[in-house]
Short mmCIF file of N, CA and C in Angstrom, two decimals:
data_model
loop_
_atom_site.label_atom_id
_atom_site.label_comp_id
_atom_site.label_asym_id
_atom_site.label_seq_id
_atom_site.Cartn_x
_atom_site.Cartn_y
_atom_site.Cartn_z
N MET A 26 -3.54 0.98 17.29
CA MET A 26 -2.92 0.66 16.02
C MET A 26 -2.15 1.87 15.52
N SER A 27 -1.02 1.61 14.92
CA SER A 27 -0.14 2.71 14.54
C SER A 27 0.02 2.90 13.04
N VAL A 28 -0.81 2.27 12.23
CA VAL A 28 -0.68 2.44 10.78
C VAL A 28 -1.17 3.83 10.41
N VAL A 29 -0.29 4.59 9.76
CA VAL A 29 -0.62 5.95 9.38
C VAL A 29 -0.89 6.08 7.89
N PHE A 30 -0.57 5.03 7.10
CA PHE A 30 -0.73 5.13 5.66
C PHE A 30 -0.80 3.74 5.04
N TYR A 31 -1.85 3.52 4.23
CA TYR A 31 -1.98 2.29 3.45
C TYR A 31 -1.82 2.67 1.99
N ARG A 32 -0.99 1.91 1.25
CA ARG A 32 -0.72 2.23 -0.15
C ARG A 32 -0.65 0.96 -0.98
N ILE A 33 -1.28 1.00 -2.14
CA ILE A 33 -1.13 -0.05 -3.15
C ILE A 33 -0.13 0.46 -4.17
N ASP A 34 0.93 -0.30 -4.36
CA ASP A 34 1.97 0.07 -5.32
C ASP A 34 2.70 -1.21 -5.71
N ASP A 35 2.63 -1.57 -6.98
CA ASP A 35 3.21 -2.85 -7.37
C ASP A 35 4.74 -2.88 -7.29
N ARG A 36 5.35 -1.74 -7.03
CA ARG A 36 6.81 -1.69 -6.84
C ARG A 36 7.18 -1.87 -5.37
N LEU A 37 6.21 -1.80 -4.50
CA LEU A 37 6.39 -1.90 -3.05
C LEU A 37 7.34 -0.82 -2.55
N ILE A 38 8.54 -1.16 -2.10
CA ILE A 38 9.46 -0.16 -1.58
C ILE A 38 10.27 0.44 -2.74
N HIS A 39 10.22 1.76 -2.84
CA HIS A 39 10.97 2.48 -3.87
C HIS A 39 11.07 3.94 -3.47
N GLY A 40 11.65 4.77 -4.30
CA GLY A 40 11.95 6.15 -3.96
C GLY A 40 10.77 7.00 -3.54
N GLN A 41 9.62 6.87 -4.23
CA GLN A 41 8.47 7.70 -3.88
C GLN A 41 7.98 7.40 -2.48
N VAL A 42 8.05 6.15 -2.09
CA VAL A 42 7.62 5.79 -0.73
C VAL A 42 8.62 6.35 0.27
N MET A 43 9.91 6.14 -0.01
CA MET A 43 10.93 6.54 0.96
C MET A 43 11.13 8.05 1.05
N THR A 44 11.14 8.75 -0.08
CA THR A 44 11.42 10.19 -0.04
C THR A 44 10.17 11.04 0.09
N GLY A 45 9.04 10.50 -0.29
CA GLY A 45 7.81 11.29 -0.26
C GLY A 45 6.88 10.93 0.87
N TRP A 46 6.21 9.81 0.70
CA TRP A 46 5.15 9.44 1.64
C TRP A 46 5.66 9.20 3.05
N SER A 47 6.80 8.57 3.20
CA SER A 47 7.28 8.30 4.57
C SER A 47 7.59 9.59 5.32
N LYS A 48 8.01 10.62 4.59
CA LYS A 48 8.28 11.92 5.22
C LYS A 48 6.98 12.61 5.62
N VAL A 49 6.00 12.60 4.71
CA VAL A 49 4.71 13.23 4.98
C VAL A 49 4.07 12.64 6.23
N TYR A 50 4.13 11.32 6.34
CA TYR A 50 3.47 10.64 7.46
C TYR A 50 4.41 10.37 8.63
N GLN A 51 5.64 10.84 8.52
CA GLN A 51 6.65 10.68 9.58
C GLN A 51 6.73 9.22 10.05
N ALA A 52 6.76 8.32 9.07
CA ALA A 52 6.78 6.89 9.36
C ALA A 52 8.17 6.44 9.79
N THR A 53 8.18 5.44 10.65
CA THR A 53 9.44 4.83 11.09
C THR A 53 9.46 3.33 10.78
N ARG A 54 8.32 2.81 10.33
CA ARG A 54 8.21 1.38 10.02
C ARG A 54 7.49 1.19 8.70
N ILE A 55 7.85 0.12 8.02
CA ILE A 55 7.16 -0.26 6.79
C ILE A 55 6.81 -1.74 6.89
N PHE A 56 5.54 -2.04 6.65
CA PHE A 56 5.08 -3.41 6.52
C PHE A 56 4.78 -3.66 5.05
N VAL A 57 5.49 -4.56 4.43
CA VAL A 57 5.19 -5.01 3.07
C VAL A 57 4.32 -6.25 3.22
N VAL A 58 3.19 -6.26 2.52
CA VAL A 58 2.27 -7.39 2.60
C VAL A 58 2.13 -8.01 1.22
N ASP A 59 2.79 -9.15 1.05
CA ASP A 59 2.74 -9.85 -0.23
C ASP A 59 3.19 -11.30 0.01
N ASP A 60 2.31 -12.23 -0.24
CA ASP A 60 2.60 -13.63 0.05
C ASP A 60 3.86 -14.12 -0.66
N ASN A 61 3.99 -13.83 -1.96
CA ASN A 61 5.15 -14.32 -2.71
C ASN A 61 6.45 -13.69 -2.24
N THR A 62 6.44 -12.40 -2.01
CA THR A 62 7.64 -11.71 -1.55
C THR A 62 8.07 -12.24 -0.18
N ALA A 63 7.10 -12.43 0.71
CA ALA A 63 7.41 -12.90 2.06
C ALA A 63 8.07 -14.27 2.06
N LYS A 64 7.80 -15.06 1.04
CA LYS A 64 8.37 -16.41 0.95
C LYS A 64 9.71 -16.46 0.22
N ASP A 65 10.16 -15.31 -0.28
CA ASP A 65 11.42 -15.25 -1.03
C ASP A 65 12.47 -14.52 -0.19
N GLN A 66 13.32 -15.28 0.49
CA GLN A 66 14.31 -14.70 1.41
C GLN A 66 15.24 -13.71 0.71
N PHE A 67 15.66 -14.03 -0.49
CA PHE A 67 16.57 -13.13 -1.22
C PHE A 67 15.89 -11.79 -1.49
N LEU A 68 14.67 -11.83 -1.98
CA LEU A 68 13.93 -10.60 -2.26
C LEU A 68 13.69 -9.80 -0.98
N CYS A 69 13.42 -10.48 0.11
CA CYS A 69 13.24 -9.80 1.40
C CYS A 69 14.51 -9.05 1.79
N GLN A 70 15.66 -9.68 1.62
CA GLN A 70 16.94 -9.04 1.95
C GLN A 70 17.18 -7.82 1.06
N VAL A 71 16.89 -7.95 -0.22
CA VAL A 71 17.09 -6.83 -1.15
C VAL A 71 16.21 -5.66 -0.76
N MET A 72 14.96 -5.92 -0.45
CA MET A 72 14.04 -4.84 -0.06
C MET A 72 14.51 -4.14 1.20
N LYS A 73 14.94 -4.91 2.17
CA LYS A 73 15.38 -4.32 3.43
C LYS A 73 16.64 -3.47 3.24
N MET A 74 17.48 -3.85 2.29
CA MET A 74 18.70 -3.07 2.02
C MET A 74 18.38 -1.75 1.31
N ALA A 75 17.20 -1.65 0.69
CA ALA A 75 16.82 -0.44 -0.04
C ALA A 75 16.27 0.65 0.88
N VAL A 76 16.18 0.36 2.15
CA VAL A 76 15.57 1.28 3.11
C VAL A 76 16.66 1.80 4.05
N PRO A 77 16.63 3.11 4.35
CA PRO A 77 17.61 3.64 5.31
C PRO A 77 17.57 2.89 6.65
N LYS A 78 18.70 2.86 7.32
CA LYS A 78 18.85 2.09 8.56
C LYS A 78 17.89 2.51 9.68
N ASP A 79 17.40 3.77 9.64
CA ASP A 79 16.53 4.22 10.72
C ASP A 79 15.07 3.79 10.55
N TYR A 80 14.78 2.99 9.52
CA TYR A 80 13.44 2.44 9.31
C TYR A 80 13.45 0.96 9.65
N ASP A 81 12.37 0.52 10.22
CA ASP A 81 12.17 -0.90 10.50
C ASP A 81 11.29 -1.45 9.38
N VAL A 82 11.74 -2.51 8.71
CA VAL A 82 10.98 -3.09 7.60
C VAL A 82 10.65 -4.54 7.94
N SER A 83 9.38 -4.89 7.77
CA SER A 83 8.93 -6.27 7.93
C SER A 83 8.15 -6.66 6.70
N ILE A 84 8.34 -7.88 6.26
CA ILE A 84 7.67 -8.38 5.06
C ILE A 84 6.85 -9.59 5.47
N PHE A 85 5.55 -9.50 5.22
CA PHE A 85 4.59 -10.49 5.72
C PHE A 85 3.74 -11.09 4.63
N THR A 86 3.23 -12.29 4.90
CA THR A 86 2.11 -12.82 4.15
C THR A 86 0.87 -12.06 4.65
N VAL A 87 -0.24 -12.21 3.95
CA VAL A 87 -1.47 -11.55 4.39
C VAL A 87 -1.84 -12.03 5.80
N GLU A 88 -1.76 -13.32 6.02
CA GLU A 88 -2.12 -13.87 7.33
C GLU A 88 -1.24 -13.31 8.44
N GLN A 89 0.06 -13.23 8.20
CA GLN A 89 0.98 -12.67 9.19
C GLN A 89 0.71 -11.19 9.41
N ALA A 90 0.39 -10.48 8.33
CA ALA A 90 0.15 -9.04 8.41
C ALA A 90 -1.07 -8.72 9.27
N LEU A 91 -2.10 -9.52 9.17
CA LEU A 91 -3.29 -9.29 9.99
C LEU A 91 -2.93 -9.23 11.46
N GLU A 92 -2.13 -10.17 11.88
CA GLU A 92 -1.71 -10.22 13.29
C GLU A 92 -0.77 -9.05 13.62
N ALA A 93 0.19 -8.79 12.75
CA ALA A 93 1.18 -7.74 13.00
C ALA A 93 0.53 -6.36 13.07
N ILE A 94 -0.40 -6.09 12.18
CA ILE A 94 -1.06 -4.77 12.16
C ILE A 94 -1.90 -4.60 13.43
N LYS A 95 -2.62 -5.62 13.79
CA LYS A 95 -3.47 -5.54 14.99
C LYS A 95 -2.64 -5.35 16.26
N ASN A 96 -1.40 -5.85 16.26
CA ASN A 96 -0.55 -5.77 17.45
C ASN A 96 0.54 -4.71 17.35
N ASP A 97 0.50 -3.88 16.34
CA ASP A 97 1.51 -2.84 16.16
C ASP A 97 1.36 -1.80 17.28
N PRO A 98 2.42 -1.54 18.04
CA PRO A 98 2.31 -0.59 19.16
C PRO A 98 1.86 0.80 18.70
N PRO A 99 0.97 1.44 19.45
CA PRO A 99 0.40 2.71 19.03
C PRO A 99 1.41 3.86 18.92
N GLU A 100 2.54 3.76 19.60
CA GLU A 100 3.52 4.85 19.55
C GLU A 100 4.36 4.84 18.25
N LEU A 101 4.26 3.78 17.47
CA LEU A 101 5.01 3.71 16.21
C LEU A 101 4.17 4.25 15.06
N ARG A 102 4.83 4.60 13.97
CA ARG A 102 4.15 5.13 12.79
C ARG A 102 4.50 4.24 11.61
N THR A 103 3.53 3.48 11.14
CA THR A 103 3.76 2.43 10.17
C THR A 103 3.05 2.69 8.84
N ILE A 104 3.75 2.41 7.74
CA ILE A 104 3.17 2.41 6.40
C ILE A 104 2.97 0.96 5.99
N VAL A 105 1.80 0.65 5.44
CA VAL A 105 1.53 -0.68 4.93
C VAL A 105 1.47 -0.61 3.41
N LEU A 106 2.28 -1.44 2.76
CA LEU A 106 2.37 -1.48 1.30
C LEU A 106 1.93 -2.84 0.78
N ALA A 107 1.15 -2.84 -0.29
CA ALA A 107 0.76 -4.08 -0.96
C ALA A 107 0.73 -3.82 -2.46
N LYS A 108 0.77 -4.89 -3.24
CA LYS A 108 0.80 -4.75 -4.70
C LYS A 108 -0.58 -4.61 -5.32
N THR A 109 -1.62 -5.13 -4.66
CA THR A 109 -2.93 -5.21 -5.30
C THR A 109 -4.07 -4.81 -4.37
N PRO A 110 -5.19 -4.40 -4.97
CA PRO A 110 -6.39 -4.13 -4.16
C PRO A 110 -6.86 -5.38 -3.42
N GLU A 111 -6.66 -6.54 -4.00
CA GLU A 111 -7.09 -7.79 -3.37
C GLU A 111 -6.49 -7.96 -1.98
N VAL A 112 -5.21 -7.63 -1.83
CA VAL A 112 -4.56 -7.75 -0.53
C VAL A 112 -5.18 -6.79 0.47
N MET A 113 -5.40 -5.55 0.06
CA MET A 113 -6.01 -4.58 0.97
C MET A 113 -7.43 -5.00 1.35
N GLN A 114 -8.15 -5.59 0.41
CA GLN A 114 -9.49 -6.09 0.71
C GLN A 114 -9.42 -7.19 1.76
N LYS A 115 -8.43 -8.08 1.64
CA LYS A 115 -8.26 -9.16 2.62
C LYS A 115 -7.93 -8.59 4.01
N LEU A 116 -7.09 -7.57 4.05
CA LEU A 116 -6.76 -6.95 5.34
C LEU A 116 -8.02 -6.35 5.98
N LEU A 117 -8.76 -5.63 5.17
CA LEU A 117 -10.00 -5.00 5.66
C LEU A 117 -10.99 -6.06 6.13
N ASP A 118 -11.17 -7.10 5.33
CA ASP A 118 -12.09 -8.19 5.70
C ASP A 118 -11.60 -8.93 6.94
N GLY A 119 -10.28 -8.91 7.18
CA GLY A 119 -9.70 -9.56 8.35
C GLY A 119 -9.78 -8.74 9.62
N GLY A 120 -10.40 -7.57 9.55
CA GLY A 120 -10.61 -6.76 10.75
C GLY A 120 -9.66 -5.60 10.93
N VAL A 121 -8.80 -5.34 9.95
CA VAL A 121 -7.89 -4.21 10.05
C VAL A 121 -8.67 -2.91 9.86
N GLU A 122 -8.40 -1.95 10.73
CA GLU A 122 -9.04 -0.64 10.62
C GLU A 122 -8.30 0.18 9.57
N MET A 123 -9.04 0.70 8.59
CA MET A 123 -8.43 1.46 7.50
C MET A 123 -9.32 2.67 7.22
N LYS A 124 -8.75 3.86 7.35
CA LYS A 124 -9.52 5.08 7.07
C LYS A 124 -9.29 5.57 5.65
N GLU A 125 -8.03 5.42 5.18
CA GLU A 125 -7.67 5.87 3.84
C GLU A 125 -6.82 4.81 3.16
N LEU A 126 -6.94 4.76 1.84
CA LEU A 126 -6.13 3.86 1.02
C LEU A 126 -5.67 4.63 -0.20
N ASN A 127 -4.35 4.70 -0.35
CA ASN A 127 -3.76 5.40 -1.49
C ASN A 127 -3.43 4.40 -2.58
N LEU A 128 -3.86 4.70 -3.79
CA LEU A 128 -3.51 3.89 -4.95
C LEU A 128 -2.36 4.59 -5.66
N GLY A 129 -1.19 3.99 -5.60
CA GLY A 129 0.01 4.55 -6.23
C GLY A 129 0.30 3.84 -7.53
N GLY A 130 1.55 3.53 -7.77
CA GLY A 130 1.95 2.93 -9.04
C GLY A 130 1.39 1.54 -9.26
N MET A 131 0.64 1.39 -10.31
CA MET A 131 0.19 0.08 -10.78
C MET A 131 0.45 0.07 -12.28
N GLY A 132 1.42 -0.72 -12.68
CA GLY A 132 1.85 -0.74 -14.07
C GLY A 132 0.89 -1.45 -15.00
N PHE A 133 1.21 -1.36 -16.28
CA PHE A 133 0.36 -1.97 -17.30
C PHE A 133 0.51 -3.48 -17.31
N VAL A 134 -0.60 -4.15 -17.29
CA VAL A 134 -0.70 -5.57 -17.60
C VAL A 134 -1.98 -5.71 -18.43
N ALA A 135 -2.10 -6.80 -19.15
CA ALA A 135 -3.26 -7.01 -20.01
C ALA A 135 -4.55 -6.82 -19.22
N GLY A 136 -5.46 -6.07 -19.78
CA GLY A 136 -6.76 -5.86 -19.16
C GLY A 136 -6.86 -4.60 -18.31
N ARG A 137 -5.74 -3.95 -18.05
CA ARG A 137 -5.75 -2.72 -17.25
C ARG A 137 -5.85 -1.50 -18.17
N LYS A 138 -6.51 -0.46 -17.66
CA LYS A 138 -6.61 0.81 -18.36
C LYS A 138 -6.08 1.92 -17.47
N MET A 139 -5.50 2.94 -18.09
CA MET A 139 -4.91 4.04 -17.34
C MET A 139 -5.98 4.93 -16.73
N ILE A 140 -5.81 5.24 -15.45
CA ILE A 140 -6.70 6.20 -14.80
C ILE A 140 -5.94 7.45 -14.38
N LEU A 141 -4.62 7.34 -14.28
CA LEU A 141 -3.75 8.46 -13.95
C LEU A 141 -2.34 8.01 -14.34
N ARG A 142 -1.48 8.95 -14.63
CA ARG A 142 -0.12 8.58 -15.02
C ARG A 142 0.46 7.55 -14.06
N ASN A 143 0.92 6.43 -14.55
CA ASN A 143 1.49 5.33 -13.78
C ASN A 143 0.49 4.55 -12.92
N ILE A 144 -0.78 4.82 -13.07
CA ILE A 144 -1.79 4.05 -12.35
C ILE A 144 -2.78 3.48 -13.37
N GLN A 145 -2.80 2.16 -13.43
CA GLN A 145 -3.69 1.46 -14.33
C GLN A 145 -4.41 0.37 -13.55
N VAL A 146 -5.68 0.20 -13.82
CA VAL A 146 -6.46 -0.82 -13.13
C VAL A 146 -7.33 -1.58 -14.12
N SER A 147 -7.66 -2.79 -13.75
CA SER A 147 -8.61 -3.59 -14.53
C SER A 147 -10.01 -3.29 -14.01
N PRO A 148 -11.03 -3.67 -14.76
CA PRO A 148 -12.39 -3.49 -14.25
C PRO A 148 -12.60 -4.22 -12.91
N ALA A 149 -12.04 -5.42 -12.76
CA ALA A 149 -12.19 -6.16 -11.50
C ALA A 149 -11.50 -5.43 -10.35
N GLU A 150 -10.30 -4.88 -10.61
CA GLU A 150 -9.60 -4.13 -9.56
C GLU A 150 -10.36 -2.87 -9.18
N LEU A 151 -10.94 -2.20 -10.17
CA LEU A 151 -11.74 -1.01 -9.88
C LEU A 151 -12.94 -1.38 -9.02
N ASP A 152 -13.57 -2.51 -9.32
CA ASP A 152 -14.70 -2.97 -8.50
C ASP A 152 -14.24 -3.22 -7.06
N GLN A 153 -13.06 -3.84 -6.89
CA GLN A 153 -12.53 -4.08 -5.54
C GLN A 153 -12.29 -2.77 -4.81
N LEU A 154 -11.70 -1.82 -5.50
CA LEU A 154 -11.42 -0.52 -4.87
C LEU A 154 -12.70 0.19 -4.48
N LYS A 155 -13.71 0.11 -5.33
CA LYS A 155 -14.99 0.75 -5.01
C LYS A 155 -15.71 0.02 -3.87
N ALA A 156 -15.51 -1.29 -3.77
CA ALA A 156 -16.08 -2.04 -2.65
C ALA A 156 -15.40 -1.64 -1.34
N ILE A 157 -14.10 -1.41 -1.40
CA ILE A 157 -13.37 -0.93 -0.22
C ILE A 157 -13.91 0.45 0.18
N ALA A 158 -14.08 1.33 -0.80
CA ALA A 158 -14.61 2.67 -0.53
C ALA A 158 -16.02 2.61 0.06
N ALA A 159 -16.80 1.65 -0.40
CA ALA A 159 -18.17 1.50 0.10
C ALA A 159 -18.21 1.13 1.58
N LYS A 160 -17.09 0.66 2.11
CA LYS A 160 -17.01 0.32 3.54
C LYS A 160 -16.55 1.52 4.36
N GLY A 161 -16.52 2.70 3.75
CA GLY A 161 -16.17 3.91 4.48
C GLY A 161 -14.70 4.30 4.41
N VAL A 162 -13.94 3.64 3.57
CA VAL A 162 -12.52 3.97 3.40
C VAL A 162 -12.39 4.99 2.27
N ARG A 163 -11.66 6.05 2.53
CA ARG A 163 -11.36 7.00 1.46
C ARG A 163 -10.29 6.37 0.56
N VAL A 164 -10.63 6.10 -0.69
CA VAL A 164 -9.70 5.52 -1.64
C VAL A 164 -9.37 6.59 -2.66
N PHE A 165 -8.06 6.90 -2.78
CA PHE A 165 -7.65 7.96 -3.69
C PHE A 165 -6.39 7.56 -4.46
N CYS A 166 -6.30 8.08 -5.66
CA CYS A 166 -5.16 7.81 -6.55
C CYS A 166 -4.24 9.01 -6.50
N GLN A 167 -2.99 8.78 -6.14
CA GLN A 167 -2.02 9.87 -6.07
C GLN A 167 -0.62 9.27 -6.03
N ILE A 168 0.19 9.60 -7.01
CA ILE A 168 1.53 9.03 -7.12
C ILE A 168 2.46 9.58 -6.05
N VAL A 169 2.55 10.91 -5.96
CA VAL A 169 3.43 11.57 -4.99
C VAL A 169 2.60 12.52 -4.13
N PRO A 170 3.08 12.86 -2.95
CA PRO A 170 2.28 13.67 -2.03
C PRO A 170 1.79 15.00 -2.61
N ASP A 171 2.57 15.65 -3.45
CA ASP A 171 2.14 16.93 -4.00
C ASP A 171 1.61 16.80 -5.43
N GLY A 172 1.30 15.58 -5.86
CA GLY A 172 0.81 15.34 -7.21
C GLY A 172 -0.70 15.38 -7.30
N LYS A 173 -1.17 15.23 -8.52
CA LYS A 173 -2.61 15.22 -8.80
C LYS A 173 -3.27 14.08 -8.02
N CYS A 174 -4.46 14.36 -7.50
CA CYS A 174 -5.19 13.39 -6.69
C CYS A 174 -6.59 13.20 -7.28
N ILE A 175 -6.98 11.94 -7.42
CA ILE A 175 -8.32 11.62 -7.90
C ILE A 175 -8.97 10.65 -6.93
N GLU A 176 -10.18 10.94 -6.50
CA GLU A 176 -10.93 10.03 -5.64
C GLU A 176 -11.44 8.86 -6.49
N ILE A 177 -11.42 7.67 -5.94
CA ILE A 177 -11.78 6.48 -6.72
C ILE A 177 -13.22 6.52 -7.21
N ASP A 178 -14.11 7.19 -6.50
CA ASP A 178 -15.51 7.23 -6.94
C ASP A 178 -15.69 8.08 -8.20
N LYS A 179 -14.67 8.82 -8.60
CA LYS A 179 -14.71 9.62 -9.83
C LYS A 179 -14.16 8.86 -11.03
N VAL A 180 -13.60 7.67 -10.81
CA VAL A 180 -12.93 6.92 -11.86
C VAL A 180 -13.94 6.06 -12.60
N LYS A 181 -13.87 6.14 -13.93
CA LYS A 181 -14.66 5.29 -14.81
C LYS A 181 -13.72 4.72 -15.87
N LEU A 182 -13.90 3.47 -16.21
CA LEU A 182 -13.05 2.86 -17.25
C LEU A 182 -13.77 2.83 -18.58
#
């Protein structure tokens, strides 16, 4: 498996991913995992246009992503992006190997509380993240590679 970075970010593909994280992990591929986005051809085209030509971008439903991640050639370096902890939980439950999970930008919606600048979670999302961590995955909150980092087990709402 060639996934080098898993990130939750409700913006999916944007500048921090492209200029920061993809450079740190020397990624050449991006898998976006979001059922609604994968079903919207226009949004898929827009996302793919936002990425430099030397990156390969694929946008999958959760079901498609399970297969794609498991079959990703080991010589490639792939970043997996999703909007919510629920998606990452489904990937993990589906047999995807995950050592680390980065929690990036999650904007304000009703019921969420701030845990770090630009990162807000609901109590249910925090429970999901802690359940992921309980399976041996390092879950950490960090917006940019050189920014402040908080381990999820230190977060209280």
